[in-house]
Amino acid sequence: MPGLYSAEVLESAHKLLKEIMKVQQGETVAITADTGSDWQVIEATVQAAKLLKAKPLLLWYPMPPHVGKAADPYLPMKPLEAALKNADVWVEFNKSWLLYSTPWDRVMEQGTVRYICLVGMDSEMLVRTIGRINIPKLLEFQALLAEITRESRKMRITTPAGTDVEFENDPERPIFTEGDVKGPGDYMLVGQVDWAPIEETINGAIVFDGSVWPPQELGILKNPIVLEVENGTVTKIRGGWEAKRFERWLKSFNDPNMFRIAHLSYGCNPGAKLTGNILEDERVWGVVEWGLGNQAESFKGKVGSAKSHTDGICLNATVKGDGGYILKDGEYVHPKLKKLVEDLIDSTTV
């Protein structure tokens, strides 16, 4: 019997390669995956590449116990790097991601590959977050959301769980509208707008009440994890067993940069839902996500390299900028966004 939504999965993979990654005839499409990846998604993407008359290459290996540079000792480094450097497009489906690993750094430094991070993508998520989404409308919404944020020098974020944090933005730093692929570079799943505030201005409390990953033991949270932040650095972590496990994991790297705020983002994919898969959780409508640890050079921030990276979700966020409220209790309320929100929701077939 065919896999769940097999026709829709192939259609969604084709949409990913054609509409988002803009794959052209004759291009090499490298697909990385590990033993934690969804095989139906991998197979559908290989088929979609063939339908576009591209040349798919699958790189598959056992799942490392860590992500980022902490995964380096478990990777087939030289052949992996060589293959990826010679690809035109790289789609990452790894469960333990290569993002921020040494091979990833070197491929991105070369500046010739269009890379997209789809870590842990499963078949249902592919259909929900790409196949049934009006991609042009979502990209239009993200562009306007980024513009509104760029115009806000000072911002404050609060949530019902207790987040209350303030910071300033640097107008010279980029704000990324994920999934908007325009040539070589690193891209993420559509439905997210992210940036790095001025690190030393980030002060207050960040409360993760949605999910956190990694470490592997976490995912959807039963109890909130409270981070006290001073000048962009986490100085104290409070909560139950999940908070203790999170703090122990951060300390295990013996790297002070693991406690620094690397970036934050809005979630705005109408098809995303909280599942424990951080890739999707970051894009749930109306959440705010914070990343700690390694900071990609593309953010043009001050954190730099770290041994790993983790992300946490704050639900039902309220975000206030210089021009007033952007998000309020998890809903986009800025006047400039109202019509686009209606059009985007109406055109979503989830």
PDB file of N, CA and C in Angstrom, residues 114-155:
ATOM      1  N   ARG A 114      22.879  26.599  -3.428  1.00  0.00           N
ATOM      2  CA  ARG A 114      21.610  27.018  -2.842  1.00  0.00           C
ATOM      3  C   ARG A 114      21.204  25.930  -1.845  1.00  0.00           C
ATOM      4  N   TYR A 115      21.304  26.259  -0.555  1.00  0.00           N
ATOM      5  CA  TYR A 115      21.040  25.292   0.517  1.00  0.00           C
ATOM      6  C   TYR A 115      19.748  25.629   1.228  1.00  0.00           C
ATOM      7  N   ILE A 116      18.949  24.594   1.561  1.00  0.00           N
ATOM      8  CA  ILE A 116      17.769  24.808   2.396  1.00  0.00           C
ATOM      9  C   ILE A 116      17.768  23.809   3.537  1.00  0.00           C
ATOM     10  N   CYS A 117      17.500  24.319   4.730  1.00  0.00           N
ATOM     11  CA  CYS A 117      17.473  23.526   5.954  1.00  0.00           C
ATOM     12  C   CYS A 117      16.046  23.040   6.199  1.00  0.00           C
ATOM     13  N   LEU A 118      15.824  21.731   6.017  1.00  0.00           N
ATOM     14  CA  LEU A 118      14.522  21.119   6.250  1.00  0.00           C
ATOM     15  C   LEU A 118      14.694  19.947   7.214  1.00  0.00           C
ATOM     16  N   VAL A 119      15.419  20.194   8.282  1.00  0.00           N
ATOM     17  CA  VAL A 119      15.814  19.133   9.204  1.00  0.00           C
ATOM     18  C   VAL A 119      14.599  18.461   9.842  1.00  0.00           C
ATOM     19  N   GLY A 120      14.603  17.126   9.816  1.00  0.00           N
ATOM     20  CA  GLY A 120      13.521  16.368  10.426  1.00  0.00           C
ATOM     21  C   GLY A 120      12.200  16.441   9.682  1.00  0.00           C
ATOM     22  N   MET A 121      12.202  16.914   8.451  1.00  0.00           N
ATOM     23  CA  MET A 121      10.965  17.038   7.676  1.00  0.00           C
ATOM     24  C   MET A 121      10.319  15.671   7.473  1.00  0.00           C
ATOM     25  N   ASP A 122       9.037  15.557   7.828  1.00  0.00           N
ATOM     26  CA  ASP A 122       8.332  14.311   7.536  1.00  0.00           C
ATOM     27  C   ASP A 122       7.252  14.571   6.491  1.00  0.00           C
ATOM     28  N   SER A 123       6.610  13.500   6.033  1.00  0.00           N
ATOM     29  CA  SER A 123       5.706  13.609   4.890  1.00  0.00           C
ATOM     30  C   SER A 123       4.506  14.505   5.179  1.00  0.00           C
ATOM     31  N   GLU A 124       3.915  14.367   6.373  1.00  0.00           N
ATOM     32  CA  GLU A 124       2.765  15.203   6.692  1.00  0.00           C
ATOM     33  C   GLU A 124       3.156  16.673   6.784  1.00  0.00           C
ATOM     34  N   MET A 125       4.319  16.956   7.363  1.00  0.00           N
ATOM     35  CA  MET A 125       4.768  18.331   7.486  1.00  0.00           C
ATOM     36  C   MET A 125       5.050  18.944   6.112  1.00  0.00           C
ATOM     37  N   LEU A 126       5.631  18.155   5.221  1.00  0.00           N
ATOM     38  CA  LEU A 126       5.918  18.638   3.871  1.00  0.00           C
ATOM     39  C   LEU A 126       4.635  19.072   3.173  1.00  0.00           C
ATOM     40  N   VAL A 127       3.582  18.270   3.335  1.00  0.00           N
ATOM     41  CA  VAL A 127       2.302  18.607   2.715  1.00  0.00           C
ATOM     42  C   VAL A 127       1.692  19.844   3.376  1.00  0.00           C
ATOM     43  N   ARG A 128       1.721  19.890   4.722  1.00  0.00           N
ATOM     44  CA  ARG A 128       1.095  21.007   5.460  1.00  0.00           C
ATOM     45  C   ARG A 128       1.795  22.336   5.233  1.00  0.00           C
ATOM     46  N   THR A 129       3.132  22.323   5.260  1.00  0.00           N
ATOM     47  CA  THR A 129       3.877  23.587   5.303  1.00  0.00           C
ATOM     48  C   THR A 129       4.381  24.060   3.943  1.00  0.00           C
ATOM     49  N   ILE A 130       4.275  23.194   2.925  1.00  0.00           N
ATOM     50  CA  ILE A 130       4.674  23.596   1.574  1.00  0.00           C
ATOM     51  C   ILE A 130       3.578  23.289   0.562  1.00  0.00           C
ATOM     52  N   GLY A 131       3.143  22.023   0.529  1.00  0.00           N
ATOM     53  CA  GLY A 131       2.214  21.604  -0.518  1.00  0.00           C
ATOM     54  C   GLY A 131       0.900  22.365  -0.530  1.00  0.00           C
ATOM     55  N   ARG A 132       0.362  22.660   0.650  1.00  0.00           N
ATOM     56  CA  ARG A 132      -0.954  23.306   0.725  1.00  0.00           C
ATOM     57  C   ARG A 132      -0.879  24.810   0.993  1.00  0.00           C
ATOM     58  N   ILE A 133       0.305  25.363   0.870  1.00  0.00           N
ATOM     59  CA  ILE A 133       0.509  26.796   1.150  1.00  0.00           C
ATOM     60  C   ILE A 133       0.634  27.581  -0.146  1.00  0.00           C
ATOM     61  N   ASN A 134       0.038  28.767  -0.164  1.00  0.00           N
ATOM     62  CA  ASN A 134       0.212  29.695  -1.283  1.00  0.00           C
ATOM     63  C   ASN A 134       1.571  30.379  -1.081  1.00  0.00           C
ATOM     64  N   ILE A 135       2.597  29.837  -1.712  1.00  0.00           N
ATOM     65  CA  ILE A 135       3.962  30.309  -1.477  1.00  0.00           C
ATOM     66  C   ILE A 135       4.137  31.784  -1.836  1.00  0.00           C
ATOM     67  N   PRO A 136       3.685  32.257  -3.006  1.00  0.00           N
ATOM     68  CA  PRO A 136       3.851  33.688  -3.323  1.00  0.00           C
ATOM     69  C   PRO A 136       3.188  34.604  -2.297  1.00  0.00           C
ATOM     70  N   LYS A 137       1.988  34.242  -1.818  1.00  0.00           N
ATOM     71  CA  LYS A 137       1.299  35.074  -0.823  1.00  0.00           C
ATOM     72  C   LYS A 137       2.062  35.099   0.502  1.00  0.00           C
ATOM     73  N   LEU A 138       2.586  33.936   0.890  1.00  0.00           N
ATOM     74  CA  LEU A 138       3.323  33.876   2.147  1.00  0.00           C
ATOM     75  C   LEU A 138       4.611  34.683   2.051  1.00  0.00           C
ATOM     76  N   LEU A 139       5.297  34.615   0.933  1.00  0.00           N
ATOM     77  CA  LEU A 139       6.524  35.392   0.762  1.00  0.00           C
ATOM     78  C   LEU A 139       6.224  36.893   0.764  1.00  0.00           C
ATOM     79  N   GLU A 140       5.085  37.269   0.189  1.00  0.00           N
ATOM     80  CA  GLU A 140       4.674  38.686   0.203  1.00  0.00           C
ATOM     81  C   GLU A 140       4.420  39.139   1.637  1.00  0.00           C
ATOM     82  N   PHE A 141       3.738  38.303   2.420  1.00  0.00           N
ATOM     83  CA  PHE A 141       3.480  38.610   3.828  1.00  0.00           C
ATOM     84  C   PHE A 141       4.792  38.743   4.597  1.00  0.00           C
ATOM     85  N   GLN A 142       5.705  37.800   4.401  1.00  0.00           N
ATOM     86  CA  GLN A 142       6.980  37.821   5.105  1.00  0.00           C
ATOM     87  C   GLN A 142       7.784  39.078   4.768  1.00  0.00           C
ATOM     88  N   ALA A 143       7.757  39.486   3.504  1.00  0.00           N
ATOM     89  CA  ALA A 143       8.507  40.680   3.091  1.00  0.00           C
ATOM     90  C   ALA A 143       7.999  41.920   3.811  1.00  0.00           C
ATOM     91  N   LEU A 144       6.686  42.044   3.944  1.00  0.00           N
ATOM     92  CA  LEU A 144       6.115  43.204   4.629  1.00  0.00           C
ATOM     93  C   LEU A 144       6.395  43.133   6.133  1.00  0.00           C
ATOM     94  N   LEU A 145       6.319  41.935   6.713  1.00  0.00           N
ATOM     95  CA  LEU A 145       6.634  41.755   8.133  1.00  0.00           C
ATOM     96  C   LEU A 145       8.087  42.145   8.407  1.00  0.00           C
ATOM     97  N   ALA A 146       8.982  41.769   7.505  1.00  0.00           N
ATOM     98  CA  ALA A 146      10.396  42.132   7.648  1.00  0.00           C
ATOM     99  C   ALA A 146      10.585  43.648   7.555  1.00  0.00           C
ATOM    100  N   GLU A 147       9.863  44.278   6.636  1.00  0.00           N
ATOM    101  CA  GLU A 147       9.972  45.729   6.466  1.00  0.00           C
ATOM    102  C   GLU A 147       9.515  46.462   7.725  1.00  0.00           C
ATOM    103  N   ILE A 148       8.395  46.023   8.308  1.00  0.00           N
ATOM    104  CA  ILE A 148       7.882  46.642   9.532  1.00  0.00           C
ATOM    105  C   ILE A 148       8.886  46.484  10.669  1.00  0.00           C
ATOM    106  N   THR A 149       9.490  45.301  10.764  1.00  0.00           N
ATOM    107  CA  THR A 149      10.480  45.040  11.811  1.00  0.00           C
ATOM    108  C   THR A 149      11.734  45.877  11.598  1.00  0.00           C
ATOM    109  N   ARG A 150      12.151  46.013  10.369  1.00  0.00           N
ATOM    110  CA  ARG A 150      13.357  46.789  10.041  1.00  0.00           C
ATOM    111  C   ARG A 150      13.190  48.249  10.456  1.00  0.00           C
ATOM    112  N   GLU A 151      11.963  48.729  10.444  1.00  0.00           N
ATOM    113  CA  GLU A 151      11.693  50.123  10.805  1.00  0.00           C
ATOM    114  C   GLU A 151      11.627  50.330  12.318  1.00  0.00           C
ATOM    115  N   SER A 152      11.691  49.245  13.085  1.00  0.00           N
ATOM    116  CA  SER A 152      11.597  49.328  14.548  1.00  0.00           C
ATOM    117  C   SER A 152      12.983  49.225  15.168  1.00  0.00           C
ATOM    118  N   ARG A 153      13.439  50.302  15.776  1.00  0.00           N
ATOM    119  CA  ARG A 153      14.759  50.270  16.426  1.00  0.00           C
ATOM    120  C   ARG A 153      14.668  49.577  17.785  1.00  0.00           C
ATOM    121  N   LYS A 154      13.632  49.902  18.568  1.00  0.00           N
ATOM    122  CA  LYS A 154      13.475  49.289  19.883  1.00  0.00           C
ATOM    123  C   LYS A 154      12.243  48.380  19.877  1.00  0.00           C
ATOM    124  N   MET A 155      12.388  47.206  20.521  1.00  0.00           N
ATOM    125  CA  MET A 155      11.287  46.253  20.544  1.00  0.00           C
ATOM    126  C   MET A 155      11.144  45.635  21.930  1.00  0.00           C
TER     127      MET A 155
END
